[in-house]
Structures are given as structure tokens and as C-alpha cells.
XYZ file of C-alpha atoms in Angstrom:
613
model
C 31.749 -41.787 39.714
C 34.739 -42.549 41.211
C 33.723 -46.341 42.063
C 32.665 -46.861 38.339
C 36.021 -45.462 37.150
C 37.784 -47.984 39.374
C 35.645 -50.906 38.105
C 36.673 -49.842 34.582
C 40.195 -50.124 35.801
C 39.321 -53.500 37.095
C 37.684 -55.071 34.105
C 40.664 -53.564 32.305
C 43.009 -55.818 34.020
C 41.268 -59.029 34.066
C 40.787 -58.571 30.557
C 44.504 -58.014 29.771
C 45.035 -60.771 32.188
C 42.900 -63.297 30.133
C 44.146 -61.927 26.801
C 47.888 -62.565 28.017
C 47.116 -65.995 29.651
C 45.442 -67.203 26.140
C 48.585 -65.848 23.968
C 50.674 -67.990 26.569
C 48.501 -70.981 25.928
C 47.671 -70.772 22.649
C 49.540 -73.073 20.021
C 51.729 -71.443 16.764
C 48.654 -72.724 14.554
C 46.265 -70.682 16.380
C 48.860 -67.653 17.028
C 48.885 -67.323 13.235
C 44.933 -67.610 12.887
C 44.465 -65.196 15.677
C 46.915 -62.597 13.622
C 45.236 -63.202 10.228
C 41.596 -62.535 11.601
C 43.189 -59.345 13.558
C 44.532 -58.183 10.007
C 41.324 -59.013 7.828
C 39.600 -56.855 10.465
C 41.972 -54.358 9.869
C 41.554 -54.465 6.540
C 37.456 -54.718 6.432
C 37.498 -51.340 8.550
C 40.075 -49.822 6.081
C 37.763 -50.430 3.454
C 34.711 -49.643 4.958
C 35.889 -46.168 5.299
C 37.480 -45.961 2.082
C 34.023 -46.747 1.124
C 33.752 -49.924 -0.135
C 30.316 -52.385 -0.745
C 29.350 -55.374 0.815
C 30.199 -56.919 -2.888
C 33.997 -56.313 -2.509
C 34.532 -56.891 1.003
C 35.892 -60.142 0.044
C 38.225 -59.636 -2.485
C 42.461 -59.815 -2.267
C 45.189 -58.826 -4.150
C 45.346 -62.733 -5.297
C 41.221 -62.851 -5.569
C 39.744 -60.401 -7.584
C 37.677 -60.356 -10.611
C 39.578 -57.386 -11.867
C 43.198 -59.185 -12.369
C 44.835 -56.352 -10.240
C 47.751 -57.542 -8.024
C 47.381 -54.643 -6.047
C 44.100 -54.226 -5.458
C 44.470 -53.654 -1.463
C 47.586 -51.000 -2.270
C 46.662 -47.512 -1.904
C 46.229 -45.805 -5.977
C 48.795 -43.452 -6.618
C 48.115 -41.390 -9.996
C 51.534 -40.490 -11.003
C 50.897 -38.234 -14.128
C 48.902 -36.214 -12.228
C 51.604 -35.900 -9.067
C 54.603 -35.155 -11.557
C 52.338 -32.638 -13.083
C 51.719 -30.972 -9.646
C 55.921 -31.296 -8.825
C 55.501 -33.533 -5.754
C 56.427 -36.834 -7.535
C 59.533 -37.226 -5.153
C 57.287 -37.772 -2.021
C 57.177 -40.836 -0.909
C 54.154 -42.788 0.121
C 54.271 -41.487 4.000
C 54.218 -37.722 3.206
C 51.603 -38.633 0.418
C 49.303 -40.147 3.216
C 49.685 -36.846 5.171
C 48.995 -34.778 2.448
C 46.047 -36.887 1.641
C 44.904 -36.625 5.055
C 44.675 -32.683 4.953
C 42.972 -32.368 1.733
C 40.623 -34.885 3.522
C 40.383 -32.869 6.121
C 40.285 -29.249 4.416
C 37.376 -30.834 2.442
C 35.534 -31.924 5.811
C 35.927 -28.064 6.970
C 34.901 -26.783 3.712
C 31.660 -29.283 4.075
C 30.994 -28.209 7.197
C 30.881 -24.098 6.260
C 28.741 -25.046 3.247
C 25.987 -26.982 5.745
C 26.280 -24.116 7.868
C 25.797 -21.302 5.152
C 22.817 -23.325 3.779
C 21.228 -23.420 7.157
C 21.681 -19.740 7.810
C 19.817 -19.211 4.343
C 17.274 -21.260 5.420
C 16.915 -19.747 8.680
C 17.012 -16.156 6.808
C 14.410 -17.102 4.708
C 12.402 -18.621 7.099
C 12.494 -14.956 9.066
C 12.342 -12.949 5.822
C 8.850 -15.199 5.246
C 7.876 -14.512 8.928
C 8.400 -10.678 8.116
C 6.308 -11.003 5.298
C 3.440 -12.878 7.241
C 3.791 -9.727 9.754
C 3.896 -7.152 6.510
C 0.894 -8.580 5.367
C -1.077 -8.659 8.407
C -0.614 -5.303 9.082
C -1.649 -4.874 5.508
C -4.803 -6.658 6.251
C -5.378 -5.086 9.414
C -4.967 -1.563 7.890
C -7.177 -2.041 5.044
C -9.393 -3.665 7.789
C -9.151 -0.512 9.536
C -9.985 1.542 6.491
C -12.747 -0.577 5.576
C -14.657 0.006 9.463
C -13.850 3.820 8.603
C -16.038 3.627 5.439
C -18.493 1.567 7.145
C -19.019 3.806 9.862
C -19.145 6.923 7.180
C -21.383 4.979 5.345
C -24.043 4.300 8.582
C -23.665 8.223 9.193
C -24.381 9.189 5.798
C -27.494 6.743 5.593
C -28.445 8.221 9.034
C -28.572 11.832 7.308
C -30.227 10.635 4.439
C -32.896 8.854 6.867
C -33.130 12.543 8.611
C -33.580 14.618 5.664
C -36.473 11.760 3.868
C -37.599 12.201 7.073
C -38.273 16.223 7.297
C -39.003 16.182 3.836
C -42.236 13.758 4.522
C -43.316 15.797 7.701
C -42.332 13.309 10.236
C -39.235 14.390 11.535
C -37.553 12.993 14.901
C -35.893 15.520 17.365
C -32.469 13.838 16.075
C -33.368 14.966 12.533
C -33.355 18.643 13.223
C -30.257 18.858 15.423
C -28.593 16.486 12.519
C -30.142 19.278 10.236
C -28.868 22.051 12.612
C -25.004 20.897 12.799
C -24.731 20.211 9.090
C -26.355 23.607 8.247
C -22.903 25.086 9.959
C -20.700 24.112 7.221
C -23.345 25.469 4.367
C -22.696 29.256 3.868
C -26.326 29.095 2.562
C -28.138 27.412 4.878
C -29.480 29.379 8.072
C -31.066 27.899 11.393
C -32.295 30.539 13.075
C -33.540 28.941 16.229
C -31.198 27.825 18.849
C -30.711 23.810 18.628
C -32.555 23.475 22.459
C -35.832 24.883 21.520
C -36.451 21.251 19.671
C -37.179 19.807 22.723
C -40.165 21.904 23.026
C -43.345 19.977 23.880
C -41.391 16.281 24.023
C -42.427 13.550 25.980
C -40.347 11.248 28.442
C -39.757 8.815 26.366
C -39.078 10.991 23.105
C -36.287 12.151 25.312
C -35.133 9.313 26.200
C -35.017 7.764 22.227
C -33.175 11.203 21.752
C -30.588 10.976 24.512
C -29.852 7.413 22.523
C -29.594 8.488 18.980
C -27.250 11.676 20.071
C -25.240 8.289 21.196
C -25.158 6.734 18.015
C -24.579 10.017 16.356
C -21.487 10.664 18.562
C -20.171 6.768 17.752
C -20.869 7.470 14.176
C -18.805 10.844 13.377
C -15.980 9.635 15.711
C -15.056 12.827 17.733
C -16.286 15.797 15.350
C -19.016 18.108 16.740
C -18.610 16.000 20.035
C -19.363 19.609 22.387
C -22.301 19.774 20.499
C -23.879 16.662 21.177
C -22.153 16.639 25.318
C -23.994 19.791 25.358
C -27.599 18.514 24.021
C -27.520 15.526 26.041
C -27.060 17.212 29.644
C -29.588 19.695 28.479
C -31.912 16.736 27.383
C -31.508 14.337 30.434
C -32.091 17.783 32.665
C -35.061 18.195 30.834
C -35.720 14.490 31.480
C -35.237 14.718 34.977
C -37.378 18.182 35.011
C -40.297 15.956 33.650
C -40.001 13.206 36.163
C -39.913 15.165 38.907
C -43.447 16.718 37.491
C -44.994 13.476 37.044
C -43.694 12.449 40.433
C -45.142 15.892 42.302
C -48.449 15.524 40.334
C -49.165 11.761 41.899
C -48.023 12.913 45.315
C -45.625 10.498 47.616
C -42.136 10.508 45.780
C -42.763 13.902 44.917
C -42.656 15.078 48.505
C -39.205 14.191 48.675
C -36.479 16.595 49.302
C -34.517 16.993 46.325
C -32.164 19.875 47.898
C -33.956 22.986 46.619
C -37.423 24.058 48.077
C -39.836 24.930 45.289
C -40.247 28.785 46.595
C -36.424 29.020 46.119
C -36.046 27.375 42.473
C -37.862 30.498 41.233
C -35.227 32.409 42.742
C -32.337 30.241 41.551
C -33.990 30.505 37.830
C -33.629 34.199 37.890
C -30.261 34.264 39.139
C -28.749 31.779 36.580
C -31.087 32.937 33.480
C -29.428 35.953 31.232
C -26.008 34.938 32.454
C -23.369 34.457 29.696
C -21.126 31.244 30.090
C -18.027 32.934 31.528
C -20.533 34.287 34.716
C -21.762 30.557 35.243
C -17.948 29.408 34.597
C -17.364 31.520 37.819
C -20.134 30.930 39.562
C -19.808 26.969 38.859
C -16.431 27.397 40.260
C -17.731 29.236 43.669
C -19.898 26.627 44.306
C -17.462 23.795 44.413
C -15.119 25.509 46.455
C -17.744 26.297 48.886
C -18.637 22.347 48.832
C -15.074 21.728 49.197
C -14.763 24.017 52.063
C -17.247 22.510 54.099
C -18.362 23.367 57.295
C -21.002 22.353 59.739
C -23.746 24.059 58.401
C -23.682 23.616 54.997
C -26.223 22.011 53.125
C -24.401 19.743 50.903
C -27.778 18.292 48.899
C -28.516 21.941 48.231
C -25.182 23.021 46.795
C -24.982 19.934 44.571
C -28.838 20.407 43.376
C -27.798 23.915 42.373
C -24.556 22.491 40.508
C -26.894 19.726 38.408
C -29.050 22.437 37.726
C -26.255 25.275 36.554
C -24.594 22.495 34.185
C -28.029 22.699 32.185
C -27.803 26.422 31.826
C -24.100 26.160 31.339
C -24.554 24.334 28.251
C -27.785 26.079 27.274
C -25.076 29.159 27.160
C -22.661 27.563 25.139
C -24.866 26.574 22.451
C -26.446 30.072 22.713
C -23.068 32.159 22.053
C -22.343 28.922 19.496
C -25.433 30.009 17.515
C -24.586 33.682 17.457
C -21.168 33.394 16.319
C -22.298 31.269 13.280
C -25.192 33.586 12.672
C -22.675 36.670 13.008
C -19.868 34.733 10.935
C -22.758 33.813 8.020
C -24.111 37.388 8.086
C -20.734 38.655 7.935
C -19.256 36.705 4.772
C -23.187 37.310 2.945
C -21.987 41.009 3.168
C -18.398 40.120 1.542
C -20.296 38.366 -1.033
C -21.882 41.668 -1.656
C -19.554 44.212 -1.575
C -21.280 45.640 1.683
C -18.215 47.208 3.846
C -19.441 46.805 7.375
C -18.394 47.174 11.443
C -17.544 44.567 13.714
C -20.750 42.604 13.668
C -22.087 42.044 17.058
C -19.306 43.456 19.523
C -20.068 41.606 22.645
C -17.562 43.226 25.023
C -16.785 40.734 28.256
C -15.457 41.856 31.645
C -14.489 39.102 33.959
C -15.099 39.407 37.592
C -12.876 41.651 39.359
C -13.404 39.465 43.349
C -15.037 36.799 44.755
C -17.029 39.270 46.845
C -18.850 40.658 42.649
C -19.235 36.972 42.225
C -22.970 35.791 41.792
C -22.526 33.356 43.900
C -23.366 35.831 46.770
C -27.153 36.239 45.441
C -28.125 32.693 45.472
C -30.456 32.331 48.503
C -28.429 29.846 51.061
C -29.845 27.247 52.979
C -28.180 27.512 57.374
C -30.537 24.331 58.450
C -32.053 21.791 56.458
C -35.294 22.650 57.883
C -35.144 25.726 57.738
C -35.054 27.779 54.590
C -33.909 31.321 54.293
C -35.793 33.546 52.107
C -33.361 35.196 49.315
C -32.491 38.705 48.814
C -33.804 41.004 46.322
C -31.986 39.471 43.868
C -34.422 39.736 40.871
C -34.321 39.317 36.677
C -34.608 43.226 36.292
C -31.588 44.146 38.493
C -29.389 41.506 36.832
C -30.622 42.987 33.207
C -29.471 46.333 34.604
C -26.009 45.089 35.874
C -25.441 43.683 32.549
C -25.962 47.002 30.841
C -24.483 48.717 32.688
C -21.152 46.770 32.701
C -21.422 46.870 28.611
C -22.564 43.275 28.275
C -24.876 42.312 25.125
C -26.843 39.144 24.930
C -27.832 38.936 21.905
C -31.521 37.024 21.228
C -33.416 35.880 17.883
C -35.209 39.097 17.294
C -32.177 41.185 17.616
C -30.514 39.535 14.648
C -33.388 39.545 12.376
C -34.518 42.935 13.256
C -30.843 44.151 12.342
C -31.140 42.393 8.920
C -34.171 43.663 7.908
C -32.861 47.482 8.910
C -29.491 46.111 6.421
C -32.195 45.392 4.382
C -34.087 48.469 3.852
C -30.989 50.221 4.250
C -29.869 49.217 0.935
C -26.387 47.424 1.956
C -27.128 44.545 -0.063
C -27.003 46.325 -3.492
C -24.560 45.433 -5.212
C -21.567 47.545 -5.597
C -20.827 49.061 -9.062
C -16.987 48.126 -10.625
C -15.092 49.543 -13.029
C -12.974 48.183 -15.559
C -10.319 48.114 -13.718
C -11.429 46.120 -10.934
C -12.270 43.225 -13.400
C -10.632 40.065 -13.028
C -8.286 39.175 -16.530
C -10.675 36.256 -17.241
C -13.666 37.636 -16.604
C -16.629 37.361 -19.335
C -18.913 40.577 -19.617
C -21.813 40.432 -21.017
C -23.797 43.920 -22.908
C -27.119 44.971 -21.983
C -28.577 44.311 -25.953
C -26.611 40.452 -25.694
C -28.075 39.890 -22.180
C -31.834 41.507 -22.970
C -31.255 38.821 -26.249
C -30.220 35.844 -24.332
C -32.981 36.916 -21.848
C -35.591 36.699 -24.612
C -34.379 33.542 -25.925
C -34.679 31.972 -22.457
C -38.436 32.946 -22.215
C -39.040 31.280 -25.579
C -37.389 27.964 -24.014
C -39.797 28.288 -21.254
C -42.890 28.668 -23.568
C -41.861 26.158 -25.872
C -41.065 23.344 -23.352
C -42.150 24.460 -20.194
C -38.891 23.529 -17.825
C -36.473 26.486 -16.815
C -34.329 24.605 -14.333
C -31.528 23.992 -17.136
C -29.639 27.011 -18.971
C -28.049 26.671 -22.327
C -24.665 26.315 -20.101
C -25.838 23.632 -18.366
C -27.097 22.100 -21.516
C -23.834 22.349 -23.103
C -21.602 21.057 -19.795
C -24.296 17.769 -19.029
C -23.707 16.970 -23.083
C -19.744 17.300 -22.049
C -19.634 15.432 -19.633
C -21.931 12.613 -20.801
C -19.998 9.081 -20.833
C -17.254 10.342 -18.185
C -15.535 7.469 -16.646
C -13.632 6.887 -13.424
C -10.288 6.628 -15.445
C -10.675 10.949 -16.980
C -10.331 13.816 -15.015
C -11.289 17.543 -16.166
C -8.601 19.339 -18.325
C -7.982 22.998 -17.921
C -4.577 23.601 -19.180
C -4.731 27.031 -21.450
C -1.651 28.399 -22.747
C -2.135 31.942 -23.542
C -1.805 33.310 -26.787
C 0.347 36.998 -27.057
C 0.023 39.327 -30.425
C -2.815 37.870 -31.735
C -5.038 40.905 -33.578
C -8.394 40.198 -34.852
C -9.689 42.444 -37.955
C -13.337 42.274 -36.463
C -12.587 43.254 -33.385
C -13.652 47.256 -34.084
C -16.983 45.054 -34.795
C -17.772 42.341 -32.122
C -15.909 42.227 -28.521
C -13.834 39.377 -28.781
C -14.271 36.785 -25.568
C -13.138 33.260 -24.993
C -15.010 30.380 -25.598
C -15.786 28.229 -22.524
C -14.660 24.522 -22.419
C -14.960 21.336 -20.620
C -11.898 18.864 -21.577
C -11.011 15.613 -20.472
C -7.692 13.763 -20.103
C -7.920 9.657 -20.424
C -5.459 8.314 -18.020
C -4.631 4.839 -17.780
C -1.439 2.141 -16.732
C 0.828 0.118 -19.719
C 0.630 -3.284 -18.905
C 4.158 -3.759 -21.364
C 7.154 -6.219 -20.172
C 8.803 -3.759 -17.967
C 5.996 -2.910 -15.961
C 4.786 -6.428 -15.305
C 8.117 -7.806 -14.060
C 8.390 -4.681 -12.241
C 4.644 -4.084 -10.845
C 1.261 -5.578 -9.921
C -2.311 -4.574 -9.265
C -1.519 -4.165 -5.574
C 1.568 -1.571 -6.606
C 0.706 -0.507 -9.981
C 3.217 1.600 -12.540
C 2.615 5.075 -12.661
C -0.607 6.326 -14.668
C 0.571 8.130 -18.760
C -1.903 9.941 -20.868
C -3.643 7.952 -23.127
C -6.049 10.411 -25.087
C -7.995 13.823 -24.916
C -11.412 14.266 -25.282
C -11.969 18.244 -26.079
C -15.300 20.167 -25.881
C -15.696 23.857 -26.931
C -18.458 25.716 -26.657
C -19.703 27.926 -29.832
C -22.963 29.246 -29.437
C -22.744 32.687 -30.561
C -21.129 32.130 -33.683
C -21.987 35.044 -36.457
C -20.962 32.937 -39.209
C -23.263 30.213 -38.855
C -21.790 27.941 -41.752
C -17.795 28.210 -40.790
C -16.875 25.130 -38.826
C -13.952 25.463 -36.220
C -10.758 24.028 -36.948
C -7.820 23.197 -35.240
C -4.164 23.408 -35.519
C -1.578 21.263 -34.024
C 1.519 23.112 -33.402
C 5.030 22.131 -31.801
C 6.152 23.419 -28.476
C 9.326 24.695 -28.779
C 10.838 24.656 -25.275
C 10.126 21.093 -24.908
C 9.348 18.788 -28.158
C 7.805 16.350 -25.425
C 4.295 18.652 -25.564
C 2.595 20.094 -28.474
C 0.284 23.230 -28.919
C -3.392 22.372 -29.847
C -5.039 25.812 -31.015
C -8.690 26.239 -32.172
C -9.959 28.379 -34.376
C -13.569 29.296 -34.998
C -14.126 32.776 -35.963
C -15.675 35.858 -34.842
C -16.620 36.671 -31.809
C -14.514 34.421 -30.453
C -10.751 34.608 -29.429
C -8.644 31.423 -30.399
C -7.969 28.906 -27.258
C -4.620 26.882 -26.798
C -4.076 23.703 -24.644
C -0.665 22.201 -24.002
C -0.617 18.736 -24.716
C 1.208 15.480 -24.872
C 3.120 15.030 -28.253
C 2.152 11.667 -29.605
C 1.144 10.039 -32.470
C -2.933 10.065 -33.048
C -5.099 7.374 -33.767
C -7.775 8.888 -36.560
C -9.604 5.635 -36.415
C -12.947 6.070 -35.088
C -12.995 2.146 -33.885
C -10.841 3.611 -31.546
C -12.573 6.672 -30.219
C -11.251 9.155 -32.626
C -14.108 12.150 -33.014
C -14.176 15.547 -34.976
C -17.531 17.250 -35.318
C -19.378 20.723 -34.802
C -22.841 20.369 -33.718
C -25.526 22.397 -31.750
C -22.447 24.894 -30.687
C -20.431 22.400 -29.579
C -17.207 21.627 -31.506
C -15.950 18.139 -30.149
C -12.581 16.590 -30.862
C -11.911 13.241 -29.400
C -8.401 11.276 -29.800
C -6.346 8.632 -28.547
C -2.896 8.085 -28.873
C -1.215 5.434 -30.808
C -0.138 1.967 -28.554
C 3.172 0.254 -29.967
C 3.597 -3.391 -29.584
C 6.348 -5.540 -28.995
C 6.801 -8.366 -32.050
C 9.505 -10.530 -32.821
């Protein structure tokens, strides 16, 4: 760098050099030409940045289309300087001033260009934050969408299961699918424990089962997942107990040693059998400590046989005490139902063990050579029965629980319990011995005249009711109760409440507001559009009155109104709180007001106001 800088310096010179040797040799003729060209250059870059054209490069003060003498003279406006009070500056301080307007300008220029790139670059990010918003949008309803698929594949599973049982060719997956819905039914009752379907199954029904237990577990996404981790050990134990049949029965692999000699599973069986899940908790844990332990002669093939083995009849116990506690819980809330005030259902009463030294673990024959096999104590299925009684332990089997129902039974608990008035709830609708011997009579003439009981006059009334309901009406129930109101044929009939089924028509206003303000992805907030009433009058004595209705004003809030009906004896009049608008009695658009077969029907929408100019 510092050898160019010097060369600069060096050009620098010569150049002055040449420039003074030429001014010393030049003649006056070409001093003047040399200053005129210096000053029209001058002049040319004055103008350029005073931003002149090409055009009017050329013109003088002397040569100018526009007659102006001075044309090259800077313009000074001198109305508008007297008006601004700086008339008395001459042309020097004029310049300067000039230059800082210029310059002010430039700076004000330059904050504009950089406000309008920092909107750009904020909308540019507010647009990126959108993308993200929306992808996450998309990704969530994506989400949502798998979530209904999957709930959709599990209910078309079930559906699959129960065509399936209903033709008589049920999988193994049907009935435990049958089994673990039955749970959450009060009224359904599976009385066999969920293991004993895999009674009589081959290999490779297992093996299809031990699959579809997958896609069951996939398809309800963590719920009754113990259930189905307990089925599947059970099943691929099973599986393995198969195997090892087919394997002994064509001799060679079945030879093998497999850790427990067949004259000591028998032993092992009686051991673990009977045991509640607690006792195989413990004894599970004495085994693995006595793997972990070690020592040199242990038979580690043995100890982890018997651990395969007690995870089977570890979750054969689960399910067990699962089954009784939904068989106790089911039997206990079908003698709520009935009034039927009974014990603790079932007391199971579980003592843990005390020391290692109580521990089952101690009665499992032990292997001290692997050729050698130690024959087990008299450790036997009776003794361990008597232990358990004796320590107050009840496991409870099938024929226990059915054998104490049918004693409830024939016991008479599940009578129902006779009320008094008092115990009556306020709304509740009693019906006489002559009006339900009546309405008993009339249903046995339905059944002789057309043949098909499945549908009372109820029903009859609530499927016409509810014929026509769309997605955009919900069910009404909002009764305002009516104080002092005396009937005159009351000392006559009982006076009850007629039953209803009312729907509200719900909708969104598409007006001006609401679609500057709103869209179908965030729509305005749902108003009432119209009530659709249906009461019930089939008891009517008066055959010939029709019911009528009265619309009254609320008078806590003139927002609502009071719609009262009136039909006569034995029925009380009914109130509903409504919205006060203005009705539209034109049936073109919905309106309805009828009485037929019992059913008094009034059907209205509200009025819709328009916008004109």
C-alpha cells in the first residue's frame, strides 16, 4: 500500500509538472480558450445538477429561445422572500440557506425510504406470522381430523364385532371388545372372566388375536390399555403353552430343558393358583431379588421360567379382582336403583406379608444342580386354601356371585320400596290405579288392533315432535312456574302438567356489521330465530275445547316475554320464557297453530328487518 500511495504522489507531480510547463508555453489565444472550456465545464456540471436536459445544455444568457438575459443567474423569487422577512439577505447567505433546506430535504428523504422499508420489512414478518398461524391451523385441524379417523376405524371395528356375534361367528377379539364396552353399560353384565375366551383356541387363532388386541390398543389411543397388556401376556403364555405341547408330542425339541422339570410344574401350578395379585406382587418380587443375588448354585433358567410363568397368573389375577369389582360395583348401584339398603358388598379383607421368611417364595420347590432336581415340600392346593381362610382372605369365584343373587332374589330385596307423599319429587307425575288399569286397557287394544307394542303413546307423541329436527334446533325446556293459580275443577280431576318437547331455531345474521366484522371460519355469535312448541294433550275431558295461548310481557326484563298455554281440565297451565320479538304469522314462513291427535303445535319465527336506502 505504501508503494501505490507513493506512485500516486508521483503521477501527481509529473502531472502538475506538465500542466505548469503547458501554461508557460501556451500563447494568450490559447490561455483564453483553455479558461473558456474550463468555465463551460463549470457551467455544464452546474446545470447538470441543477437538473437540466440535454436540450438546454447549450443555451446562454445571450442564446436562448426564451429572451431571458439571465438565464444562467440563479432565480430569486422576491415576493415570496419579503413575505418570509429575509429580503435583506444577500445572494451569499441565500445560497447557504438554500443549501440547508437542500439538505434538510435530503435527511427528510432519507427517514421516509427508511420508514417505508421498515413497513415493508414488518409486513413481510407480519405475512410470515400468518403463514406460521395458518400452518398450525392446518396442522391442528390435521390433527383433529386423524383423531376422528382413528374414532371412526374403532367404531367400525365394534360395529364389525357386534354384526359379528349377532350372526354366530364371532372372533375371540369380538367378545373381549364386547367384554370392555359392557363396563361402561350399567345394564349390561359379563359374567365370565375375559380369559376363559381363549378356551379351546388354536395357535394361530392366538396368534390373529395377539394382533387385533394390537390394533385395538392403536385404535383407542391409551384407554383400557391394562386391559389389553393383560390379555396379551396371558394369550402369548397360552401360545407358548401350546407350542411347547406340539413340540413334546413330536419328540426332539420337546426334550429340551426349558428350566422347569415337568414333575415340578405341577407343583409350581399349585403354589401360584388361588393367590390374589398382592401375594404374586411379593412373590414376583422374591424371585428377582434372589436372581439378583446370585450365587453359585443357583439355577438361573429355573428362576426366570418361574418369573415368565407367574406374569401369566399375575395378570390372570388382575383381570380376576377387575371382574369382581365391576360385578360388585353393578350389583351394588342395581340395589340403589331399587331402594334395597345393603352391607358392604363383597368385603375382601387383605393382609400383606408380615417377613420375607411368610413369603411364598419359600414353598416353591428349588432346583441346587441342574441335574439334579429336588422334590418339593408338602406344599399342596388344600393347605394354601386353608392359609387363606384362615388369614380372612376371600376369593371370590362365578358361582359365589350368582348364588348370592339368587338368595337377594328370593329374599325379596328387589321389591320395590313403598314412598310416601312426602318423599315425591315436586315434578313428579302420579298416576291412579283406575287411570293406569285404563291406559293399560287401551294399550292391549293397540296391540290387537295393529299387532306392534314396541311404541307407547309417549313415544308416539315425542317421534311426531321431533320429526323434521335439524342440526341448527336444540331441545327447549325453559318453564317458568306459575304461583296462585286455583283451578275450580280441581275438587274433580288431579290437576298435572302436560309434557312437552320444544325447540329453539338458532341461526347467525349475515347483516353489514357482522360481515365486515366476521367470516365462516370465525362466525358472529348464534340469536334466536324462532320456536317450534309441542304440548302434549291426550287426556283432555273436554274433547272439543282447543288450547290457546297467551303472550304475556315479562316484567323484570321487557327483552323476554311470557308464553302461557291454556287447555283445560286436567291439565295445569305451562309457561316458557321467551325472546320478545315481533312474529311472523305467515305460514310461507313456518308459522303453525293447530291441535291435533293430542298434540297442540305452535310454530313461529321471528320477524328479519332489512336494510334499504
Amino acid at each position: 500500500q505504501q508503494l501505490s500511495l507513493q506512485e500516486r504522489l508521483r503521477l501527481k507531480e509529473e502531472k502538475k509538472k506538465q500542466a505548469a510547463l503547458m501554461k508557460a508555453l501556451e500563447t494568450p489565444e490559447e490561455k483564453r480558450a483553455r479558461r473558456l472550456a474550463k468555465k463551460e465545464a463549470k457551467e455544464r456540471k452546474k446545470r447538470e445538477k441543477m437538473g437540466w436536459g440535454e436540450e438546454y445544455m447549450g443555451y446562454t444568457n445571450t442564446d436562448n429561445p426564451f429572451g431571458d438575459n439571465n438565464l444562467l443567474g440563479t432565480f430569486i423569487w422576491s415576493k415570496a422572500l419579503e413575505k418570509k422577512g429575509i429580503s435583506h439577505l444577500d445572494e451569499k447567505d441565500l445560497k447557504e440557506r438554500n443549501k440547508r433546506i437542500q439538505e434538510d430535504n435530503r435527511l427528510e428523504l432519507q427517514k421516509v425510504k427508511q420508514l417505508r422499508l421498515e413497513r415493508e420489512r414488518e409486513k413481510a414478518m407480519r405475512e410470515q406470522e400468518l403463514e406460521m398461524l395458518q400452518r398450525e391451523k392446518e396442522a391442528e385441524h390435521f390433527k383433529t381430523w386423524e383423531e376422528q379417523e382413528d374414532n371412526f376405524h374403532l367404531q367400525q371395528a365394534k360395529l364389525r364385532s357386534k354384526i359379528r356375534i349377532r350372526d354366530g361367528r364371532a372372533k375371540p377379539i369380538d367378545l373381549l371388545a364386547k367384554y370392555i364396552s359392557a363396563e361402561d353399560d350399567d345394564l349390561a353384565v359379563e359374567m365370565h372372566e375375559p380369559y376363559t375366551f381363549l378356551n379351546g383356541l388354536t395357535v394361530s387363532d392366538m396368534e390373529d388375536l395377539v394382533e387385533d388386541i394390537q390394533v385395538y390398543m392403536e385404535l383407542e389411543q391409551g384407554k383400557n390399555v391394562d386391559f389389553w397388556r393383560d390379555m396379551t401376556i396371558i394369550t402369548e403364555d397360552e401360545i407358548a403353552k401350546l407350542r411347547k405341547l406340539e413340540a413334546s408330542g413330536k419328540g426332539g425339541p420337546g426334550e429340551r430343558r426349558d428350566g422347569v422339570n415337568a414333575s415340578v410344574s405341577s407343583d409350581v401350578q399349585s403354589v401360584f393358583k388361588g393367590k390374589t395379585y398382592n401375594q404374586l406382587q411379593v412373590l414376583y418380587q422374591g424371585i428377582e431379588s434372589k436372581i439378583r443375588a446370585g450365587g453359585p448354585n443357583l439355577d438361573i433358567g429355573y428362576w426366570e421360567s418361574l418369573l415368565q410363568q407367574l406374569k401369566a397368573y399375575m395378570a390372570r389375577a388382575r383381570l380376576r379382582e377387575r371382574h369382581q369389582d365391576v360385578l360388585r360395583q353393578k350389583l351394588y348401584k342395581l340395589k340403589q336403583e331399587q331402594g334395597v339398603e345393603s352391607e358392604p358388598l363383597f368385603p375382601i379383607i387383605k393382609q400383606e406379608l408380615a417377613s420375607p421368611s411368610d413369603s411364598p417364595l419359600f414353598s416353591l420347590p428349588c432346583r441346587l444342580d441342574p441335574e439334579e432336581m429336588v422334590q418339593p415340600g408338602p406344599s399342596s392346593e388344600p393347605e394354601a386354601e386353608q392359609d387363606a381362610e384362615a388369614k380372612g382372605e376371600a376369593v371370590l369365584m362365578e358361582e359365589d356371585l350368582i348364588q348370592q343373587s339368587l338368595d337377594d332374589y328370593d329374599a325379596g330385596k328387589y321389591s320395590p320400596r313403598l314412598l310416601s307423599t312426602n318423599e315425591l319429587p315436586f315434578d313428579a307425575h302420579v298416576l291412579e290405579a283406575e287411570e293406569d288399569t285404563h291406559r293399560l286397557l287401551l294399550l292391549r287394544q293397540q296391540l290387537q288392533v295393529t299387532g306392534d307394542a314396541t311404541e307407547s303413546t309417549d313415544d308416539i307423541f315425542f317421534r311426531k315432535a321431533k320429526e323434521g329436527m335439524g342440526a341448527d334446533e336444540a331441545q327447549f325446556s325453559v318453564e317458568m312456574p306459575l304461583t296462585g293459580k286455583a283451578y275450580l275443577w280441581a275438587d274433580k280431576y288431579r290437576p298435572r302438567k302436560p309434557r312437552f318437547f320444544n325447540r329453539v331455531h338458532t341461526g347467525f345474521e349475515w347483516n353489514k356489521y357482522n360481515q365486515t366484522h366476521y367470516d365462516f371460519d370465525n362466525p358472529p355469535p348464534k340469536i334466536v330465530q324462532g320456536y317450534k312448541f309441542n304440548i302434549f294433550y291426550p287426556d283432555l275431558i273436554d274433547k272439543r275445547s282447543t288450547p290457546e295461548y297467551f303472550l304475556e310481557a315479562c316484567q323484570d326484563n321487557k327483552d323476554f316475554a311470557i308464553l302461557r298455554f291454556h287447555a283445560g281440565p286436567p291439565y295445569e297451565d305451562i309457561a316458557f320464557k321467551i325472546v320478545n320479538r315481533e312474529w311472523e304469522y305467515s305460514h310461507r314462513h313456518g308459522f303453525r297453530c293447530q291441535f291435533a291427535n293430542g298434540i297442540f303445535q305452535l310454530w313461529f319465527h321471528f320477524k328479519r328487518y332489512r336494510y334499504r336506502r
